XYZ file of C-alpha atoms in Angstrom:
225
model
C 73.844 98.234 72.659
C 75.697 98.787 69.313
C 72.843 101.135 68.415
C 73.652 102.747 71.626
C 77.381 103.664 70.901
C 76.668 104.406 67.454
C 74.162 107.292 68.427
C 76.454 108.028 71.406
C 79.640 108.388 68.775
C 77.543 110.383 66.131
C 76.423 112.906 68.640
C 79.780 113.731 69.971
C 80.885 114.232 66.039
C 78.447 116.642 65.736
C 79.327 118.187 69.212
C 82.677 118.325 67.493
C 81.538 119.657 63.872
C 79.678 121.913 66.098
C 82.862 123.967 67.008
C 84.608 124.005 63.820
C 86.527 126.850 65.125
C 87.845 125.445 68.276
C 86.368 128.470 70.205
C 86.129 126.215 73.521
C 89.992 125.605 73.855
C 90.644 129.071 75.016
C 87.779 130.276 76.444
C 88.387 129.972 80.120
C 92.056 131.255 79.694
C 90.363 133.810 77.945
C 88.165 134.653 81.005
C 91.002 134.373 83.307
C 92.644 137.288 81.817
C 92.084 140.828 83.497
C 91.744 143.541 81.595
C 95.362 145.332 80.449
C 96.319 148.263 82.266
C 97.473 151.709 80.725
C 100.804 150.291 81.081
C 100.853 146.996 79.423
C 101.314 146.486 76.285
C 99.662 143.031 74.991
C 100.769 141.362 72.340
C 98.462 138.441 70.673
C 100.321 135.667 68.154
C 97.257 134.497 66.249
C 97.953 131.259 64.127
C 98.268 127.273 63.852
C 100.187 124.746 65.465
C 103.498 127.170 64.405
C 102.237 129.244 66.678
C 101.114 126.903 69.174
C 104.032 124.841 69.270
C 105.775 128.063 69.994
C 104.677 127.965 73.696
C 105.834 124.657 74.122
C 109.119 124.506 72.018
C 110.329 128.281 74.251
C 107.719 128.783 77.044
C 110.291 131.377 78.174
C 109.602 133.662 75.018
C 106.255 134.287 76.403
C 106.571 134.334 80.333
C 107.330 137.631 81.908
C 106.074 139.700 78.815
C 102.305 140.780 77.207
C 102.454 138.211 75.553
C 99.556 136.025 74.463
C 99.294 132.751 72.685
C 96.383 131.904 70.771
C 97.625 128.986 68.069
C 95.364 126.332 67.415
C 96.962 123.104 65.515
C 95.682 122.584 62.056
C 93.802 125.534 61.605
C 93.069 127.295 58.391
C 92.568 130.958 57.904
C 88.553 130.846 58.352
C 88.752 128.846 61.344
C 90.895 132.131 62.776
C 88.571 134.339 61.415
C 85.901 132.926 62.860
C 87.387 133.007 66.359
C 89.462 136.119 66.045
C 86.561 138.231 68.182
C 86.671 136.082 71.013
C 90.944 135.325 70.921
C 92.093 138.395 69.545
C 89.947 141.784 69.949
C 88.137 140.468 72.804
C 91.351 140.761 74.966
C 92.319 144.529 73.918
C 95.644 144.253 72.498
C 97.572 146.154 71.582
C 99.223 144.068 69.073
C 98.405 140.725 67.050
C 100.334 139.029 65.027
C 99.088 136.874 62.402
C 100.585 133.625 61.113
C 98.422 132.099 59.446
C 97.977 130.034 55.523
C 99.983 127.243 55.370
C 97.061 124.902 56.230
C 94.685 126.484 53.825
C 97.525 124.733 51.340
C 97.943 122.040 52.335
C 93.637 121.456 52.415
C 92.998 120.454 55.927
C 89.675 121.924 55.048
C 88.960 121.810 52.041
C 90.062 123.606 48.569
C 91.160 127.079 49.076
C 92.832 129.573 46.406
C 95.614 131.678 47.106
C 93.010 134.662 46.837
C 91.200 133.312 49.594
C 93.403 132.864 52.030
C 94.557 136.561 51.192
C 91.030 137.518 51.727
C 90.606 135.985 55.313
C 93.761 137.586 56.524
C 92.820 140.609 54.878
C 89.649 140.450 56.726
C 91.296 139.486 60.218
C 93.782 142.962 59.762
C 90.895 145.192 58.897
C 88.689 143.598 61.980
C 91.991 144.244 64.198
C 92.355 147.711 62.768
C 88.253 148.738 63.419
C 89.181 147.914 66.467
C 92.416 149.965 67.616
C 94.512 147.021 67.333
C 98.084 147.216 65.484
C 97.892 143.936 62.961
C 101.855 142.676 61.788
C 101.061 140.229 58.933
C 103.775 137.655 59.014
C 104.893 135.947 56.173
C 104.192 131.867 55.758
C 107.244 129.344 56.637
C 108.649 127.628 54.183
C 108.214 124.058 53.821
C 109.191 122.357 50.391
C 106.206 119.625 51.023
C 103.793 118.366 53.656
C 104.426 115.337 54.732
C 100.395 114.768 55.694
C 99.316 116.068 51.949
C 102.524 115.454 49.671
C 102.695 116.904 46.238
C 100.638 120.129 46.786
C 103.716 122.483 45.762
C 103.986 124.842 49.176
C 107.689 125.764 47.707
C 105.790 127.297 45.070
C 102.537 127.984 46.473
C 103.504 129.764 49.374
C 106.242 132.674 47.936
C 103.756 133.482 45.720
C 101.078 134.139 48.791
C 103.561 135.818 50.978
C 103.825 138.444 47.923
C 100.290 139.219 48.209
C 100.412 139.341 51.882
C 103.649 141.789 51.508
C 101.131 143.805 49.336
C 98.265 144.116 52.115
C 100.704 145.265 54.358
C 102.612 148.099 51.880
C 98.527 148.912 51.038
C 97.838 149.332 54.165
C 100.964 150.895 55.841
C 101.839 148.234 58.398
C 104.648 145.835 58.987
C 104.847 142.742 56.991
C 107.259 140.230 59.146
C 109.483 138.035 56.724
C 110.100 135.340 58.670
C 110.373 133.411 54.986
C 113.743 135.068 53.885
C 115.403 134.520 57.148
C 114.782 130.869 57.313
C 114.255 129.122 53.638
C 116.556 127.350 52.208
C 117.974 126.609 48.360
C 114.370 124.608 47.757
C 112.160 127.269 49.576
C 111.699 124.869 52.353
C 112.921 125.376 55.544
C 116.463 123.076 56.596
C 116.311 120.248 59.011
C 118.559 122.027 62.089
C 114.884 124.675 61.377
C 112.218 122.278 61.218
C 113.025 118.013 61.323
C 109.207 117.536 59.459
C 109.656 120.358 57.124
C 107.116 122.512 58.437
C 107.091 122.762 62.409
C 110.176 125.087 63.604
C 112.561 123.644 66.486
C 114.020 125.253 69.111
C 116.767 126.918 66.828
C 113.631 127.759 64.090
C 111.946 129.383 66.800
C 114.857 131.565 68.190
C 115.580 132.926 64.755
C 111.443 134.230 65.037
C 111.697 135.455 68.543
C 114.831 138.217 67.019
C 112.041 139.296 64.273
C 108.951 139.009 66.421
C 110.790 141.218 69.350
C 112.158 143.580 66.631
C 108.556 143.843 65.126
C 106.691 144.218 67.972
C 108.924 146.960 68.917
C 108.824 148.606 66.309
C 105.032 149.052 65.579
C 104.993 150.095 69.681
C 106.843 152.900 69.284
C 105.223 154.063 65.905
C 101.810 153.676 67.901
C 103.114 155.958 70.590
């Protein structure tokens, strides 16, 4: 019986391991989304559990507009990549936003340099771009430390990658969205009345977004026009 469960548990691991990208948790929402008429203008926020959290913290940021969330908690920049086909281009946007790096680190999996993570995002606005999609790189949040992975340096780390995302985005002609400088506070990290762990906005961190993400979106609409 033990060896039973044991087999039982392994193979649902590797069902698990299987999907490193998560690419089942939004595949039938994905399907249940018709195809955007001439009118509508959809907008997709790629990213983490920033992103996801977004949804639930202010569901009424995304109701009644083109708007599209596809955050997945504790996912790193190849994760995204890996599933930005089937979540972002797949659903003809015209739009994404990306919010992604803070996981890459903080290592949820596994070492990653500052260079890499520039490369996947790099990657995700040229795949976005190849395919008629206008890509708004977002800057990472602050957050002084993790509480999960203390000691990593994010208040360091993390100015220094949003200057090489700023750079992508001057490069490459399209908006970089600093959510960074309107939220961080004396310790590059973001204040509690922003985010009580540190790293995950509230409602208040959130509405100070939704004024940058409606200007931004905006924006690269009418430039696209």
């Amino acid at each position: 019986m033990r060896l039973l469960i044991a087999v039982c548990y392994l193979s649902t691991l590797s069902m698990i391991a299987q999907d490193w990208p998560n690419l089942t948790k939004y595949q039938q929402a994905n399907s249940m989304l018709t195809e955007p008429s001439s009118e509508e203008k959809r907008v997709v926020f790629m990213g983490n559990s920033i992103t996801e959290g977004w949804l639930l913290a202010n569901p009424d940021f995304f109701s009644g507009k083109a708007y599209v969330n596809r955050g997945i908690g504790g996912q790193t920049t190849p994760q995204m990549l890996l599933r930005f086909r089937q979540d972002v281009i797949n659903l003809n946007p015209k739009v994404v936003l990306i919010l992604a790096g803070t996981n890459d680190i903080a290592g949820n999996t596994g070492p990653m340099t500052l260079e890499q993570i520039r490369d996947n995002i790099l990657s995700m606005v040229e795949l976005a771009e190849e395919n008629g999609i206008c890509p708004i790189v977002c800057s990472v949040l602050p957050a002084y430390d993790y509480s999960w992975r203390p000691g990593l340096n994010p208040n360091i780390k993390i100015p220094k990658l949003n200057g090489m995302l700023k750079s992508i985005a001057d490069q490459k002609g399209i908006l970089y969205l600093d959510y960074f400088s309107a939220m961080a506070d004396e310790r590059n990290g973001l204040p509690k009345d922003l985010a009580e762990d540190g790293v995950h906005p509230t409602k208040k961190g959130y509405e100070i977004m939704e004024v940058l993400a409606n200007e931004a979106i905006k924006k690269v609409l009418t430039q696209s026009q």
